[in-house]
Coordinates of N, CA and C in Angstrom, one line a residue:
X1 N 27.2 -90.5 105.9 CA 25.8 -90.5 106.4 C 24.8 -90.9 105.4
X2 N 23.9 -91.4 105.7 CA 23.0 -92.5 104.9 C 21.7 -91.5 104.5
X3 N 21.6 -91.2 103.3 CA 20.4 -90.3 102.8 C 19.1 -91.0 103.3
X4 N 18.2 -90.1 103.9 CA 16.6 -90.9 104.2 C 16.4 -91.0 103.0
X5 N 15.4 -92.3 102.7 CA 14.6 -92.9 102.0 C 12.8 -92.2 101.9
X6 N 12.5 -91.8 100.8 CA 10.9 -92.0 101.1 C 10.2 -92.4 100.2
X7 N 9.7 -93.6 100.4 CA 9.1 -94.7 99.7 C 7.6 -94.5 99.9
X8 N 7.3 -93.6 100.8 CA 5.5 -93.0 100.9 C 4.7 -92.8 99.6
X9 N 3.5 -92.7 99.2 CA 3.1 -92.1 97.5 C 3.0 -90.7 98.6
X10 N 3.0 -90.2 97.3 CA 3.0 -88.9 97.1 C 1.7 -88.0 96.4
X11 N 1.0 -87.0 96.3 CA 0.0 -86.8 95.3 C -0.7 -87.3 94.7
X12 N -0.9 -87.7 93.2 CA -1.7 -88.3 92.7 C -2.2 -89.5 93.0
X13 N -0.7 -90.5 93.7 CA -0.6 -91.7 93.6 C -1.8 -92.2 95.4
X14 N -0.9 -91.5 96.6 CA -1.9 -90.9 97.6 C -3.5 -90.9 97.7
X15 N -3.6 -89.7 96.5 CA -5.3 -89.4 96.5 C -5.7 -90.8 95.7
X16 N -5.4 -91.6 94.7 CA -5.9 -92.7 94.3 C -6.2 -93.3 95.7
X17 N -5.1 -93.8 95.9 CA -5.4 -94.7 97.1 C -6.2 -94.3 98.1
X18 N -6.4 -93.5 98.3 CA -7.7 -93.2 99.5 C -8.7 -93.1 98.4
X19 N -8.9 -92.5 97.5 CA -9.8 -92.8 97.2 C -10.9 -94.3 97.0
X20 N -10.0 -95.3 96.6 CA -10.0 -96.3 96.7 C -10.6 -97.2 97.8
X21 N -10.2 -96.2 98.8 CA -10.3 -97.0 100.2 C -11.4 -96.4 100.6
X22 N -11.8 -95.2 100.3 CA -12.6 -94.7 101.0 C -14.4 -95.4 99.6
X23 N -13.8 -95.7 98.7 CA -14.9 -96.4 97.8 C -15.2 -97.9 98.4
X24 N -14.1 -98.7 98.8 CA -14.0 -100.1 99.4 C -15.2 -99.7 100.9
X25 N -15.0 -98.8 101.8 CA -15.3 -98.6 103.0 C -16.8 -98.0 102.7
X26 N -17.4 -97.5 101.8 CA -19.0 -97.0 101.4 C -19.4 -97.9 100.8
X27 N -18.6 -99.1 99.8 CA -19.1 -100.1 99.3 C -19.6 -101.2 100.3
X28 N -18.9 -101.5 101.2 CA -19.0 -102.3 102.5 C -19.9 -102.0 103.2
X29 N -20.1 -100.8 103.4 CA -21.1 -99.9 104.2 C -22.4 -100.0 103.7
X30 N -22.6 -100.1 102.1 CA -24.0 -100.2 101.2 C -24.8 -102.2 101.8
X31 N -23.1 -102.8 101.4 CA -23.8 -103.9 101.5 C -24.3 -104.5 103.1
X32 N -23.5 -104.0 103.8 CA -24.5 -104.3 105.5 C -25.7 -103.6 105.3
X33 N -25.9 -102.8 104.8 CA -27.1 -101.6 105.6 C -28.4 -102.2 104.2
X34 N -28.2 -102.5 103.3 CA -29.1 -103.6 102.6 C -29.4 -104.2 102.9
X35 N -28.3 -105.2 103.1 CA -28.4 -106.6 103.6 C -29.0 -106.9 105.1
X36 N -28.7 -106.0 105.5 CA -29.4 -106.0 107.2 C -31.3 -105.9 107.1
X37 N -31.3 -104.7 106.0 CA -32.8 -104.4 106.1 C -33.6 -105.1 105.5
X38 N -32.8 -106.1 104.6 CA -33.6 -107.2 103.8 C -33.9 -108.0 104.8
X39 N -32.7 -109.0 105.8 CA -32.5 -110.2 107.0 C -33.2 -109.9 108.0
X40 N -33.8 -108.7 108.2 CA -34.4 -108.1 109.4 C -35.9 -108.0 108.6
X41 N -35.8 -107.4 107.9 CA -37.6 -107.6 107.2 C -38.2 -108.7 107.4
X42 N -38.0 -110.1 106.8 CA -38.0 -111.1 106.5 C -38.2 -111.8 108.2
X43 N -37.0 -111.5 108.9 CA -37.3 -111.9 110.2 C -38.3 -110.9 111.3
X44 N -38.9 -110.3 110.4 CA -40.0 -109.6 111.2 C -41.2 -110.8 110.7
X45 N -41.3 -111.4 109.7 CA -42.2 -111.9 109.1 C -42.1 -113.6 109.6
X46 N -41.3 -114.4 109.7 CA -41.0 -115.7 109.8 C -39.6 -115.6 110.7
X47 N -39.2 -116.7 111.1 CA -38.1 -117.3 112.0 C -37.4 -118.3 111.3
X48 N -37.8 -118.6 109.7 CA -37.6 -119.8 109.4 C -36.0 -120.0 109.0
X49 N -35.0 -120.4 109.4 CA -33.6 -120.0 108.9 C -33.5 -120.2 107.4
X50 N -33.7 -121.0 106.5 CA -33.9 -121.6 105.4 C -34.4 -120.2 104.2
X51 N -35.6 -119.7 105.0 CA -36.2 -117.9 104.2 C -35.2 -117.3 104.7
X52 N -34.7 -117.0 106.1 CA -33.5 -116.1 106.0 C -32.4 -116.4 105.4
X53 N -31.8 -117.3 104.9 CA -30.8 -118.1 104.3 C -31.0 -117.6 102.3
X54 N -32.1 -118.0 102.6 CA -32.6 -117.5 101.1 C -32.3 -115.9 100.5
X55 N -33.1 -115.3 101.4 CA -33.4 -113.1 101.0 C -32.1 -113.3 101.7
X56 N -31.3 -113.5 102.2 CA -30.0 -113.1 102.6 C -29.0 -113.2 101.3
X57 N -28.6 -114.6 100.9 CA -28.0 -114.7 99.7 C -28.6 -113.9 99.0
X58 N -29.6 -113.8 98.2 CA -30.3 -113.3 97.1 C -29.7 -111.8 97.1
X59 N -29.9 -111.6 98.4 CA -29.9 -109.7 98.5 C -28.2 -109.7 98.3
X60 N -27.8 -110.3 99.0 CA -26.2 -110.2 98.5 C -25.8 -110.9 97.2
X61 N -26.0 -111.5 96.6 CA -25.5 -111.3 95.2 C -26.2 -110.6 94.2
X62 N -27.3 -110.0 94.2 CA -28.0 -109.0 93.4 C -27.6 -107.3 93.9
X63 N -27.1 -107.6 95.4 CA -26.7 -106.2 95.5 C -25.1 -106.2 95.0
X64 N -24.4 -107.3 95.1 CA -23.1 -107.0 94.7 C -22.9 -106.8 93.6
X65 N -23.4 -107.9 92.6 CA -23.6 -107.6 90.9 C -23.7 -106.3 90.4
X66 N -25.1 -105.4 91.3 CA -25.7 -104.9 90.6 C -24.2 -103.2 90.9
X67 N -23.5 -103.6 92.0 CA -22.8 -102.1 92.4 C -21.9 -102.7 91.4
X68 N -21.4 -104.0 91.1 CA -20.4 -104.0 90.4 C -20.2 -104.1 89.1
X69 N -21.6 -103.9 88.0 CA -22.4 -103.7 87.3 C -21.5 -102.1 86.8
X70 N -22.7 -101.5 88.3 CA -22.8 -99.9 88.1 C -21.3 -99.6 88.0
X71 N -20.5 -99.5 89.1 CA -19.3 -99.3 88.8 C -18.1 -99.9 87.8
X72 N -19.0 -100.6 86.7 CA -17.8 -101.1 85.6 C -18.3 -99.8 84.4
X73 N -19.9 -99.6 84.4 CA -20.2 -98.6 83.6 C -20.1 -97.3 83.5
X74 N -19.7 -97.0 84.8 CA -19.6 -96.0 85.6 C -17.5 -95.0 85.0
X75 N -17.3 -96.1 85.2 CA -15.6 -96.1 85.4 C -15.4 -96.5 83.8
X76 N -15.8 -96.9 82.6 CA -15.6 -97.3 81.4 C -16.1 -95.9 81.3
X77 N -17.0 -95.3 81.4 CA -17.2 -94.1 80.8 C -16.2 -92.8 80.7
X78 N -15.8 -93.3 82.4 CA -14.2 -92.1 82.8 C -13.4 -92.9 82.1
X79 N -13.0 -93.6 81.6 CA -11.9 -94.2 80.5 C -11.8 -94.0 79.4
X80 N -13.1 -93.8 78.8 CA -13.6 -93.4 77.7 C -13.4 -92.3 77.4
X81 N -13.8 -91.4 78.6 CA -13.6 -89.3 78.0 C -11.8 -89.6 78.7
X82 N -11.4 -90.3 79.5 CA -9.6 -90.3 78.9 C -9.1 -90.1 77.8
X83 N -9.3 -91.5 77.3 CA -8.7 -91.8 75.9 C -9.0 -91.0 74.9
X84 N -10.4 -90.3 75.3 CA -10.5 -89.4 73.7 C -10.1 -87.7 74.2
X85 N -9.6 -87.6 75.3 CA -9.1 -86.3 75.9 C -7.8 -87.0 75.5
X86 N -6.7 -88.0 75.8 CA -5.6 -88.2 75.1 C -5.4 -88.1 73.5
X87 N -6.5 -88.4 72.7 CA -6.0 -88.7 71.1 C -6.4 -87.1 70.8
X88 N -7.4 -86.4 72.0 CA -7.3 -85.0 71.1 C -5.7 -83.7 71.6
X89 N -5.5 -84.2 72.5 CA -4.2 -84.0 73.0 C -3.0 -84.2 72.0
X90 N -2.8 -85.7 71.3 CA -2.1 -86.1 70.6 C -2.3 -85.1 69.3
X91 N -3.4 -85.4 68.6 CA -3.7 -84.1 67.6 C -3.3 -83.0 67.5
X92 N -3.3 -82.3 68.7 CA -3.1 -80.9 68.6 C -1.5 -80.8 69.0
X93 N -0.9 -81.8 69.3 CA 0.7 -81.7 69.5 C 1.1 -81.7 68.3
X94 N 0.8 -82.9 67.7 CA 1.3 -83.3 66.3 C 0.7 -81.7 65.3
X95 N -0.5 -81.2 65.4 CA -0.6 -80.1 64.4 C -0.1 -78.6 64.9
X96 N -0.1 -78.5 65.6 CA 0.3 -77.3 66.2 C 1.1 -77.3 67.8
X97 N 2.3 -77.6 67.4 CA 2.9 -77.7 68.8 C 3.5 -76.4 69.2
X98 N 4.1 -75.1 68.3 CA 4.4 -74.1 69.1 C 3.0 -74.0 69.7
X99 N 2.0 -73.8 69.3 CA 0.8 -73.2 70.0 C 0.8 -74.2 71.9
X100 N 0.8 -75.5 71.4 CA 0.8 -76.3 72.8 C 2.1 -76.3 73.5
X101 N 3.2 -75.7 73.0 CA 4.0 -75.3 73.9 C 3.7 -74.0 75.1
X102 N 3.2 -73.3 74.2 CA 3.0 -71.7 74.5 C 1.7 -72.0 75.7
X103 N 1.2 -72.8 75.5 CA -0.4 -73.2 76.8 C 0.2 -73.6 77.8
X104 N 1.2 -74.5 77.2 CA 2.1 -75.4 78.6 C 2.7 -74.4 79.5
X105 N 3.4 -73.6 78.8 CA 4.0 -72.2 79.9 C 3.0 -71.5 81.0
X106 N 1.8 -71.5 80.2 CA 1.0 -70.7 80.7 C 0.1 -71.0 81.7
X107 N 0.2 -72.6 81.6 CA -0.4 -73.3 82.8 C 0.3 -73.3 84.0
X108 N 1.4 -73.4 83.3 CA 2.4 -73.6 84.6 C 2.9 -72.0 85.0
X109 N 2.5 -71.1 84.6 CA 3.2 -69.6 85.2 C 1.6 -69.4 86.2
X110 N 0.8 -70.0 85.7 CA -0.8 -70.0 86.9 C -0.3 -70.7 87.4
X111 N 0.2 -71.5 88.0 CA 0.7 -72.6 88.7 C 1.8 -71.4 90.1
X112 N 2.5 -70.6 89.6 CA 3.6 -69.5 90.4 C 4.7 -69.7 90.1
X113 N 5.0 -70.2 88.8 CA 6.4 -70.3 88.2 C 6.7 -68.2 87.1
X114 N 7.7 -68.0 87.4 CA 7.5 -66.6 86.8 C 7.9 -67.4 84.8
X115 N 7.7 -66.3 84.6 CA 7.3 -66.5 82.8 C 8.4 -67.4 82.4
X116 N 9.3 -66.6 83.1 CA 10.7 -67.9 82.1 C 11.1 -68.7 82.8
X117 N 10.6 -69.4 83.6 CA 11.3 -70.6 84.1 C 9.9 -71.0 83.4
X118 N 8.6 -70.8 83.6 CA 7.4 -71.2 83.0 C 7.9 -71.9 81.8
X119 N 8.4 -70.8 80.9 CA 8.4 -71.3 79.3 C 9.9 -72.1 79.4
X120 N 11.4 -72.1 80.5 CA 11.8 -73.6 80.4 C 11.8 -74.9 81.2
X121 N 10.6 -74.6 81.9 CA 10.2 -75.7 82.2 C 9.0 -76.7 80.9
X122 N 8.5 -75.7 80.4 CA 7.8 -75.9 79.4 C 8.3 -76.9 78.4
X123 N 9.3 -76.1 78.1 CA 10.3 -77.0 77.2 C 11.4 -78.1 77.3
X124 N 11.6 -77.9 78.6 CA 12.4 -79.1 78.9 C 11.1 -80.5 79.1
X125 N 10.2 -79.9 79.5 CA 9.3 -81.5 79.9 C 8.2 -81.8 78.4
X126 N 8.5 -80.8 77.7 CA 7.9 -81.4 75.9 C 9.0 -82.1 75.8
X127 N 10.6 -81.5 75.5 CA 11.3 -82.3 74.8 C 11.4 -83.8 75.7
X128 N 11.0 -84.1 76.8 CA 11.1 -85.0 77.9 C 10.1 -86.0 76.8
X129 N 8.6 -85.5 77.3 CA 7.7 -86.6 76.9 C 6.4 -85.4 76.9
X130 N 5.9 -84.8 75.8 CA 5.2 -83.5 75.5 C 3.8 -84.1 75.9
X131 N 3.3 -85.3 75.5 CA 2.3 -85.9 75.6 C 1.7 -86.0 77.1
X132 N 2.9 -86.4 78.3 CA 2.7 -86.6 79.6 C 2.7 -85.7 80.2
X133 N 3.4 -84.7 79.4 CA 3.5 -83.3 80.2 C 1.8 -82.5 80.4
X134 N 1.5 -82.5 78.7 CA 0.0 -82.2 78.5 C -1.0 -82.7 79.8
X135 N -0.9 -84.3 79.2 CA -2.1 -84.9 80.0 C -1.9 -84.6 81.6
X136 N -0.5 -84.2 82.2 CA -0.5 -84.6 83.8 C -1.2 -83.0 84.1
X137 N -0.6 -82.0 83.6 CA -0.6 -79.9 83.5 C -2.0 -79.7 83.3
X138 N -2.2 -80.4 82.1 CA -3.6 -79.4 81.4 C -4.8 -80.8 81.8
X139 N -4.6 -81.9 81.5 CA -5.7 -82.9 82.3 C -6.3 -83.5 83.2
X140 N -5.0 -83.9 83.7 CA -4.8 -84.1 85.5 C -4.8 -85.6 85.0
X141 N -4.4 -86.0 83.9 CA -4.2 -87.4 83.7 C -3.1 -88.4 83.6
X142 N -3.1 -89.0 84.1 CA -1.8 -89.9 84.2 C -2.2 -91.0 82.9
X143 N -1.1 -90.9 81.8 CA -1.2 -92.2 80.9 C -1.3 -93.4 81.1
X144 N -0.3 -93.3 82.1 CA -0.1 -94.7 82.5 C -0.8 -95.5 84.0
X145 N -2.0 -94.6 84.4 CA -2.5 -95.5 85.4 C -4.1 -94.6 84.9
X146 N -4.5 -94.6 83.8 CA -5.4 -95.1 83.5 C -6.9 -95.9 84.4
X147 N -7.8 -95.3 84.9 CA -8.9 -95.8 85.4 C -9.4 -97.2 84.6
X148 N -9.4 -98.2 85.5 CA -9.4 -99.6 84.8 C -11.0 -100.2 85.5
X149 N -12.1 -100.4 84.7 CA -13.5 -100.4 85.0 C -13.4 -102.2 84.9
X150 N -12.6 -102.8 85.5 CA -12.5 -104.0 85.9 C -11.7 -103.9 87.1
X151 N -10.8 -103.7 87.0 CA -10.4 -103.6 89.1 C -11.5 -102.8 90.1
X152 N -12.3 -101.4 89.5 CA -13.2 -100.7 90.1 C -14.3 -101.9 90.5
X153 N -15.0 -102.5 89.0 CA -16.5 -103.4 89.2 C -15.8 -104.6 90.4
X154 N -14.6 -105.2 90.3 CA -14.0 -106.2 91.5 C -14.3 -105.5 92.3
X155 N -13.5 -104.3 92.7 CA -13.4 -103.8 94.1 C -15.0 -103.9 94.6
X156 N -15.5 -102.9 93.9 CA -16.9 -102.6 94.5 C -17.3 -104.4 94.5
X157 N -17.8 -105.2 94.0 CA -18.3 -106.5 94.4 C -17.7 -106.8 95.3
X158 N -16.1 -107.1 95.7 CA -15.8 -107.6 97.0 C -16.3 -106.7 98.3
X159 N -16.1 -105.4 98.1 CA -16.5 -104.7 99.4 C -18.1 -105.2 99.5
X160 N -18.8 -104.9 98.7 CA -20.4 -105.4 99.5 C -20.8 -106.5 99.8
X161 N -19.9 -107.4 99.3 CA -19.7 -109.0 99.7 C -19.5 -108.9 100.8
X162 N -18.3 -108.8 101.3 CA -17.7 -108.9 102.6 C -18.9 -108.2 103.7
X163 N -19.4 -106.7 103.3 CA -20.0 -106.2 104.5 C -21.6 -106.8 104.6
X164 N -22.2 -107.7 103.1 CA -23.3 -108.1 103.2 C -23.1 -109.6 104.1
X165 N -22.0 -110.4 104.2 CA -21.9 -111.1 105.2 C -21.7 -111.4 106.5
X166 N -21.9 -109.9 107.1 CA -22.3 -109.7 108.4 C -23.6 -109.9 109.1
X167 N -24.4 -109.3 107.9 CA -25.7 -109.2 108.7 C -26.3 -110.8 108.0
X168 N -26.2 -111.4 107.2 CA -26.1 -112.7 106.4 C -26.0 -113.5 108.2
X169 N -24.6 -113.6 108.5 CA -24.4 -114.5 109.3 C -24.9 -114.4 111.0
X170 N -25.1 -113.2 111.0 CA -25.6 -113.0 112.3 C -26.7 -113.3 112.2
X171 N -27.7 -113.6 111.3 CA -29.1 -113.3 111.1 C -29.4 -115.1 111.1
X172 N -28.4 -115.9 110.3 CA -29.2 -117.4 110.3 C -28.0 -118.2 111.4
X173 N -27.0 -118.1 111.4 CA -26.1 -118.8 112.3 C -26.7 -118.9 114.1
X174 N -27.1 -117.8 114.8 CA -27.4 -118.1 116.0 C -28.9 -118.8 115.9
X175 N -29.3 -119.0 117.2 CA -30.8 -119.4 117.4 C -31.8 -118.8 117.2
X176 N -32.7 -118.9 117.1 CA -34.1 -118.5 117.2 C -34.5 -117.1 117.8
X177 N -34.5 -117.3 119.0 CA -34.1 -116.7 119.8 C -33.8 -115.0 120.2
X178 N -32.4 -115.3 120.2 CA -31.4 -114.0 120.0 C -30.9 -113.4 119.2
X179 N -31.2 -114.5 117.5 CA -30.8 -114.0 116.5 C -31.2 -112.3 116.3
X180 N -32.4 -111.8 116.1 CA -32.5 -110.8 116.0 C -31.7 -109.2 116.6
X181 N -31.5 -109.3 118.1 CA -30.9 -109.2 118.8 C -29.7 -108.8 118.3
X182 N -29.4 -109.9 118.2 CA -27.3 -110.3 117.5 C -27.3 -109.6 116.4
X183 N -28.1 -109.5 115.4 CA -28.1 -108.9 114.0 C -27.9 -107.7 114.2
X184 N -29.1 -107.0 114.9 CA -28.8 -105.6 115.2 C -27.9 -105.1 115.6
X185 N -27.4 -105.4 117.2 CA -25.8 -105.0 117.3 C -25.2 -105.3 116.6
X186 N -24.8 -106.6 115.7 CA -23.4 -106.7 115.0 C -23.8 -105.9 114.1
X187 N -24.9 -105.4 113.5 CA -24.5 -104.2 112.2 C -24.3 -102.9 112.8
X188 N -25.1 -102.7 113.9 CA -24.7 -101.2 114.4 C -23.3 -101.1 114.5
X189 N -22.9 -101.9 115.2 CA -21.0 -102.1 115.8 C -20.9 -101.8 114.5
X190 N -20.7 -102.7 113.2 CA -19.9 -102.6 112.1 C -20.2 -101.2 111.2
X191 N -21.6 -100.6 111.8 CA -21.8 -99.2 111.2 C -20.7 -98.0 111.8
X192 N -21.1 -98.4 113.3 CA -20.0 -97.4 114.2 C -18.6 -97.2 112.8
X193 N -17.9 -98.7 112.8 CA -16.6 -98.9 112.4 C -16.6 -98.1 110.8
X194 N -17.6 -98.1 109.6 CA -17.5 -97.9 108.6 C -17.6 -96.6 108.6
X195 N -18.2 -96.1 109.6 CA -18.7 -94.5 109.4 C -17.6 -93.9 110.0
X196 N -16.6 -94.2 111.5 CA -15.5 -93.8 111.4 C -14.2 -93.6 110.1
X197 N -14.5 -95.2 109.8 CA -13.4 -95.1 108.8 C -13.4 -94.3 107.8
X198 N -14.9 -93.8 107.3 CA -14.7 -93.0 105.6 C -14.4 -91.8 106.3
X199 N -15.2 -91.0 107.6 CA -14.6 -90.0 107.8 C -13.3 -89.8 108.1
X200 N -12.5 -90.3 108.7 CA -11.1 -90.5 108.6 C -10.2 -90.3 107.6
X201 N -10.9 -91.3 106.4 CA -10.8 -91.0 105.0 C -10.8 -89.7 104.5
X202 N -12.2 -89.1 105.0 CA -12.1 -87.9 104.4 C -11.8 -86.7 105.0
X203 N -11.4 -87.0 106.3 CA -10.5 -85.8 107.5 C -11.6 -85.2 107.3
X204 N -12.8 -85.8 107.9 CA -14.0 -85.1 108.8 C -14.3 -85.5 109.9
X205 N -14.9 -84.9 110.3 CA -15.1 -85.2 112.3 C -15.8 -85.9 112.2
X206 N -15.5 -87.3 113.0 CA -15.8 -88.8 112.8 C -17.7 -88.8 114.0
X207 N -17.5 -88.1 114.8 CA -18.9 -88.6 115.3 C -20.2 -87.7 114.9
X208 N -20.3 -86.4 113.9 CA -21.1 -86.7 112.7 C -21.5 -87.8 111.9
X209 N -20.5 -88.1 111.8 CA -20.4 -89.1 110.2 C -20.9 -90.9 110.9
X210 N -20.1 -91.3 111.7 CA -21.2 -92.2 112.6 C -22.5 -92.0 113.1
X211 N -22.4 -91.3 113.6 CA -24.4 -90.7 113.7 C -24.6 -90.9 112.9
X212 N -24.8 -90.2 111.6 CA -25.8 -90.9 110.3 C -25.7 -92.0 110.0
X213 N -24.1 -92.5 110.2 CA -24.4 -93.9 109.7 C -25.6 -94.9 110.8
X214 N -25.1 -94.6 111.8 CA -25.7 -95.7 112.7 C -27.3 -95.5 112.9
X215 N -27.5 -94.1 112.6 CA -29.0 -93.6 112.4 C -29.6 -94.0 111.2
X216 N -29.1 -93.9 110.4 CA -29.7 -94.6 108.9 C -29.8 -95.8 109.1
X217 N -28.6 -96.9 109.2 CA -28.6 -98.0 109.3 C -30.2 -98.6 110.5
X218 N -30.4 -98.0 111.5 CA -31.2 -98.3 112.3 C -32.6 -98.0 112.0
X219 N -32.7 -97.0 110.8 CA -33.7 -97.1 110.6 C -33.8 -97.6 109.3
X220 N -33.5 -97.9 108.6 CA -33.5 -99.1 108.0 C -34.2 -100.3 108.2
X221 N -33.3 -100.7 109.7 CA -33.8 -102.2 110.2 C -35.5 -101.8 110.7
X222 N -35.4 -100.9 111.3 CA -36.7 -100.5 111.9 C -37.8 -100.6 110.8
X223 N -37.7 -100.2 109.8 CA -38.6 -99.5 108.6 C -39.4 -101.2 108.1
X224 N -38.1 -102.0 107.7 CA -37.7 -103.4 107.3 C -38.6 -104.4 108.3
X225 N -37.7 -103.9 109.7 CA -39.1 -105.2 110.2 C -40.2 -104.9 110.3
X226 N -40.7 -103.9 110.8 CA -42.3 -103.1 110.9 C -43.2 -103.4 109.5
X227 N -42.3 -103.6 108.5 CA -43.1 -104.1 107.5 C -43.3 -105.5 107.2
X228 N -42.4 -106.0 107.7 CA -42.3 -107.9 107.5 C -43.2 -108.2 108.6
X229 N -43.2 -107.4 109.6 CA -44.0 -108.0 111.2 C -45.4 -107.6 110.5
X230 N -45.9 -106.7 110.0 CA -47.2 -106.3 109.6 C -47.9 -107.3 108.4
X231 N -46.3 -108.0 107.5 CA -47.3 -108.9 106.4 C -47.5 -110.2 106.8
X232 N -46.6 -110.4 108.1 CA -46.3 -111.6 108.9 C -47.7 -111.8 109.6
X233 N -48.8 -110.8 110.3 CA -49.5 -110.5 110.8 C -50.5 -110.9 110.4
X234 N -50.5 -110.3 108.9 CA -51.4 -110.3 108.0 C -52.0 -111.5 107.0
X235 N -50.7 -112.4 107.2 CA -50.8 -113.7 106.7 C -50.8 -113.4 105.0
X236 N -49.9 -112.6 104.5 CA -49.8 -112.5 103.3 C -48.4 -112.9 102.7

C-alpha cells in the first residue's frame, strides 16, 4: 500500500506565503484606489484623453516607486535586526553554550515538552545544528529564508502596477462619454474582488471587509472629482 504524500507547506513556510499574498492583494488594492482618485479628479476637471493619459501614468509610477521604495526600506531594516539577532546568537553559543543549552530546554518545556525530553530534545537539535535550533525556538527565525528587501520592493511595485492599470485603462481607452461611468464600476467591481480576497486571507468575514473597501474606494472618487469639477469650474 502506497504511503500518502504531503507536499502542502506547512507552518512557517504557509504563513510566509499568505502573508505574501495577502501583501500582493493590499498592494493592488493601494494602486486602484490612488490611481482611480487621481483619473477621476482630473476627469472631473477636463475630458482631454492625453491629461488623463498623463496624471494616470504619473500616478502610477510615482505610486509604485514610491511603495517599492518604502517596502525595500522597510524589509532591509527586518534583515538588519536578523542578522544582528543571528551574530548575537552565534556569540553566545560559541561563549557560553552550557548556558544556551539550558534556555533551549526551557523554551521548549514552555512549549509542553516535560523537562527531560525538553533537555533531550535540546540536545539532540544543538548537536544537529545549535545555531538553527536557537534562531527557529528562541527567534522565530529561519537562517535560511531570510527576508529579502528586493523580492518584497518587486512584489510591492508589481502589485500596484497591475491594480493602478485598471483605473488607467478604463479611464482613457473608452469615449468621452461613458468613460467615467466605466471607471467607476470597473474599480468598484475590482474593490468588491480585493477586499474579498485579503479577508479570505485573513479568515475574516468577507462582507465587512468589502464594505470598507468599496466605501473608501467610493469616496475617494467622489472627494477626487468634486474637487477637479470645482477647479474645472473655476478655470484654474
Amino acid at each position: 500500500m502506497t504511503e500518502p504524500t504531503h507536499d502542502e507547506p506547512h507552518g512557517g513556510a504557509l504563513g510566509s506565503r499568505l502573508n505574501w499574498l495577502r501583501a500582493a492583494v493590499l498592494g493592488a488594492n493601494d494602486g486602484i484606489v490612488s490611481t482611480a482618485g487621481l483619473v477621476v479628479g482630473v476627469a472631473g476637471a477636463t475630458d482631454s484623453r492625453s491629461a488623463l493619459l498623463t496624471a494616470g501614468l504619473a500616478g502610477l509610477l510615482a505610486g509604485s516607486m514610491s511603495m517599492a521604495a518604502g517596502e525595500y526600506v522597510s524589509v532591509s531594516t527586518q534583515r538588519d535586526s536578523e542578522l544582528a539577532a543571528l551574530a548575537e546568537e552565534r556569540r553566545e553559543l560559541r561563549d557560553q553554550p552550557e548556558a544556551e543549552l539550558r534556555e533551549l530546554a526551557e523554551l521548549l518545556e514552555r512549549r509542553g515538552l516535560s523537562p527531560e525530553v525538553a533537555r533531550d530534545a535540546a540536545r539532540q537539535l544543538t548537536e544537529r545544528d545549535a545555531l538553527r535550533a536557537h534562531a527557529s525556538v528562541e527567534l522565530g527565525i529561519d537562517p535560511d529564508r531570510l527576508t529579502n528587501p528586493w523580492h518584497a520592493a518587486g512584489a510591492s511595485f508589481l502589485a500596484f502596477t497591475v491594480g493602478a492599470l485598471l483605473p488607467l485603462l478604463a479611464i482613457v481607452l473608452p469615449p468621452a462619454g461613458p468613460r467615467l461611468v466605466i471607471t467607476v464600476l470597473s474599480v468598484l467591481a475590482a474593490l468588491v474582488l480585493t477586499g474579498f480576497s485579503s479577508a479570505r486571507l485573513g479568515a475574516a468575514p468577507p462582507g465587512r471587509a468589502v464594505l470598507r473597501n468599496v466605501a473608501g474606494g467610493a469616496l475617494a472618487m467622489a472627494v477626487t472629482y468634486a474637487a477637479g469639477a470645482l477647479l474645472g469650474a473655476t478655470g484654474v
